[in-house]
Amino acid sequence: MLNKPVLTVAETTRILEAARAHAENNNWAVAIVVADDGGHPLAMLRLDGSAPASAYIATEKARTAAIGRRETKVYEDMINNGRTAFLSATLQGTLEGGVPVIVDGQVVGAVGVSGVKSDQDAQIAKAGIQAIAA
């Protein structure tokens, strides 16, 4: 049987707090979601002033990054480069801002962020993930 690391409450909290700090340092009102490797939300935080829709979009970005095992920017780039048939895929979060959490070469979850420019969303997600980097 294979063994793999999983995100616990401790790691999830560290990711969420680091992402929150990065967003607040830049005065960015966003929603941040940490999901497990199946895309199921473990934690969500919607900062003051962020749009209600941001919580939904961040959740979908996290889910897409987790089950797709790659950053959601890959899907956005595919679509923007003409592969519009990909729009019919069942993935909802195909905008940049979803980033997988990789530990020992395995995806253990993902972080999705929504509320500012897509590259800034991704920057916040990566700042959160950095909090658990070895």
Coordinates of C-alpha atoms in Angstrom, one line a residue:
M1 CA 0.0 0.0 0.0
L2 CA 1.3 3.5 -0.8
N3 CA 1.7 6.2 1.8
K4 CA 1.5 9.9 1.1
P5 CA 1.4 13.1 3.1
V6 CA -1.9 14.9 3.7
L7 CA -2.7 18.4 4.8
T8 CA -3.7 18.6 8.5
V9 CA -5.4 21.4 10.3
A10 CA -2.0 22.8 11.3
E11 CA -0.7 23.1 7.7
T12 CA -4.1 24.3 6.4
T13 CA -4.0 27.1 9.0
R14 CA -0.4 28.1 8.2
I15 CA -1.3 28.3 4.5
L16 CA -4.4 30.3 5.1
E17 CA -2.7 32.8 7.5
A18 CA 0.3 33.3 5.3
A19 CA -1.9 33.9 2.3
R20 CA -4.1 36.3 4.3
A21 CA -1.0 38.2 5.5
H22 CA 0.2 38.6 1.9
A23 CA -3.2 39.8 0.7
E24 CA -3.6 42.2 3.6
N25 CA -0.1 43.6 3.2
N26 CA -1.1 44.5 -0.4
N27 CA -4.6 45.8 0.6
W28 CA -6.2 43.1 -1.6
A29 CA -9.7 42.0 -0.6
V30 CA -9.8 38.4 -1.7
A31 CA -11.3 35.0 -0.8
I32 CA -8.8 32.2 0.0
V33 CA -9.6 28.5 -0.1
V34 CA -7.4 25.6 0.9
A35 CA -8.6 22.2 -0.5
D36 CA -7.4 18.6 -0.1
D37 CA -6.1 16.5 -2.9
G38 CA -9.6 15.7 -4.1
G39 CA -10.6 19.3 -4.3
H40 CA -12.7 19.3 -1.2
P41 CA -12.5 22.6 0.8
L42 CA -10.6 22.3 4.1
A43 CA -10.8 26.0 5.0
M44 CA -12.0 29.2 3.5
L45 CA -11.5 32.9 4.4
R46 CA -13.2 35.8 2.7
L47 CA -11.5 39.0 3.6
D48 CA -13.4 42.2 4.4
G49 CA -14.5 43.9 1.2
S50 CA -14.2 40.9 -1.1
A51 CA -17.1 40.1 -3.3
P52 CA -19.3 37.2 -2.4
A53 CA -18.6 35.6 -5.8
S54 CA -14.9 35.5 -4.9
A55 CA -15.6 32.7 -2.4
Y56 CA -17.2 30.6 -5.1
I57 CA -14.5 31.3 -7.7
A58 CA -11.7 30.6 -5.2
T59 CA -13.2 27.3 -4.3
E60 CA -13.4 26.3 -7.9
K61 CA -9.8 27.4 -8.6
A62 CA -8.6 25.3 -5.6
R63 CA -10.7 22.3 -6.7
T64 CA -9.4 22.5 -10.3
A65 CA -5.8 22.8 -9.2
A66 CA -6.1 19.9 -6.9
I67 CA -7.8 17.4 -9.2
G68 CA -6.0 18.7 -12.3
R69 CA -2.7 18.4 -10.5
R70 CA -1.4 21.7 -12.0
E71 CA -1.8 25.4 -11.7
T72 CA -5.1 26.7 -13.2
K73 CA -3.1 29.2 -15.3
V74 CA -2.2 26.2 -17.5
Y75 CA -5.9 25.9 -18.4
E76 CA -6.4 29.6 -18.9
D77 CA -3.4 29.7 -21.2
M78 CA -4.7 26.7 -23.2
I79 CA -8.1 28.4 -23.7
N80 CA -6.5 31.8 -24.5
N81 CA -4.2 30.2 -27.1
G82 CA -7.2 28.9 -29.1
R83 CA -8.1 25.6 -27.5
T84 CA -11.7 26.8 -26.8
A85 CA -13.1 23.3 -26.8
F86 CA -11.6 23.0 -23.3
L87 CA -14.4 25.3 -22.2
S88 CA -16.7 22.3 -22.3
A89 CA -14.6 20.5 -19.7
T90 CA -16.3 19.9 -16.3
L91 CA -13.7 22.1 -14.6
Q92 CA -15.1 25.4 -13.4
G93 CA -12.0 27.2 -12.1
T94 CA -9.9 27.6 -15.2
L95 CA -8.6 31.1 -14.4
E96 CA -5.2 31.8 -12.9
G97 CA -5.2 31.7 -9.1
G98 CA -5.4 28.0 -8.3
V99 CA -2.1 26.4 -7.2
P100 CA -1.5 22.8 -6.2
V101 CA 0.3 22.1 -2.9
I102 CA 3.1 19.6 -3.7
V103 CA 4.9 17.7 -0.9
D104 CA 7.5 15.0 -1.7
G105 CA 6.5 15.1 -5.4
Q106 CA 2.8 14.5 -4.7
V107 CA -0.2 16.8 -4.8
V108 CA -1.7 16.9 -1.3
G109 CA -4.1 19.8 -1.9
A110 CA -4.4 23.2 -3.5
V111 CA -5.0 26.9 -2.8
G112 CA -7.4 29.0 -4.7
V113 CA -7.6 32.7 -4.5
S114 CA -10.0 35.2 -6.1
G115 CA -10.7 38.9 -5.8
V116 CA -7.8 40.8 -7.6
K117 CA -6.0 40.3 -10.9
S118 CA -5.4 36.7 -11.7
D119 CA -1.6 36.9 -11.4
Q120 CA -2.1 38.6 -8.0
D121 CA -4.4 35.8 -6.9
A122 CA -1.7 33.2 -7.8
Q123 CA 0.9 35.3 -5.9
I124 CA -1.2 35.1 -2.8
A125 CA -1.8 31.4 -3.2
K126 CA 2.0 30.8 -3.6
A127 CA 2.7 32.9 -0.5
G128 CA 0.4 30.7 1.5
I129 CA 2.0 27.5 0.2
Q130 CA 5.5 28.8 1.0
A131 CA 4.5 28.8 4.7
I132 CA 4.7 25.0 4.7
A133 CA 7.7 24.6 2.3
A134 CA 10.5 22.5 3.8

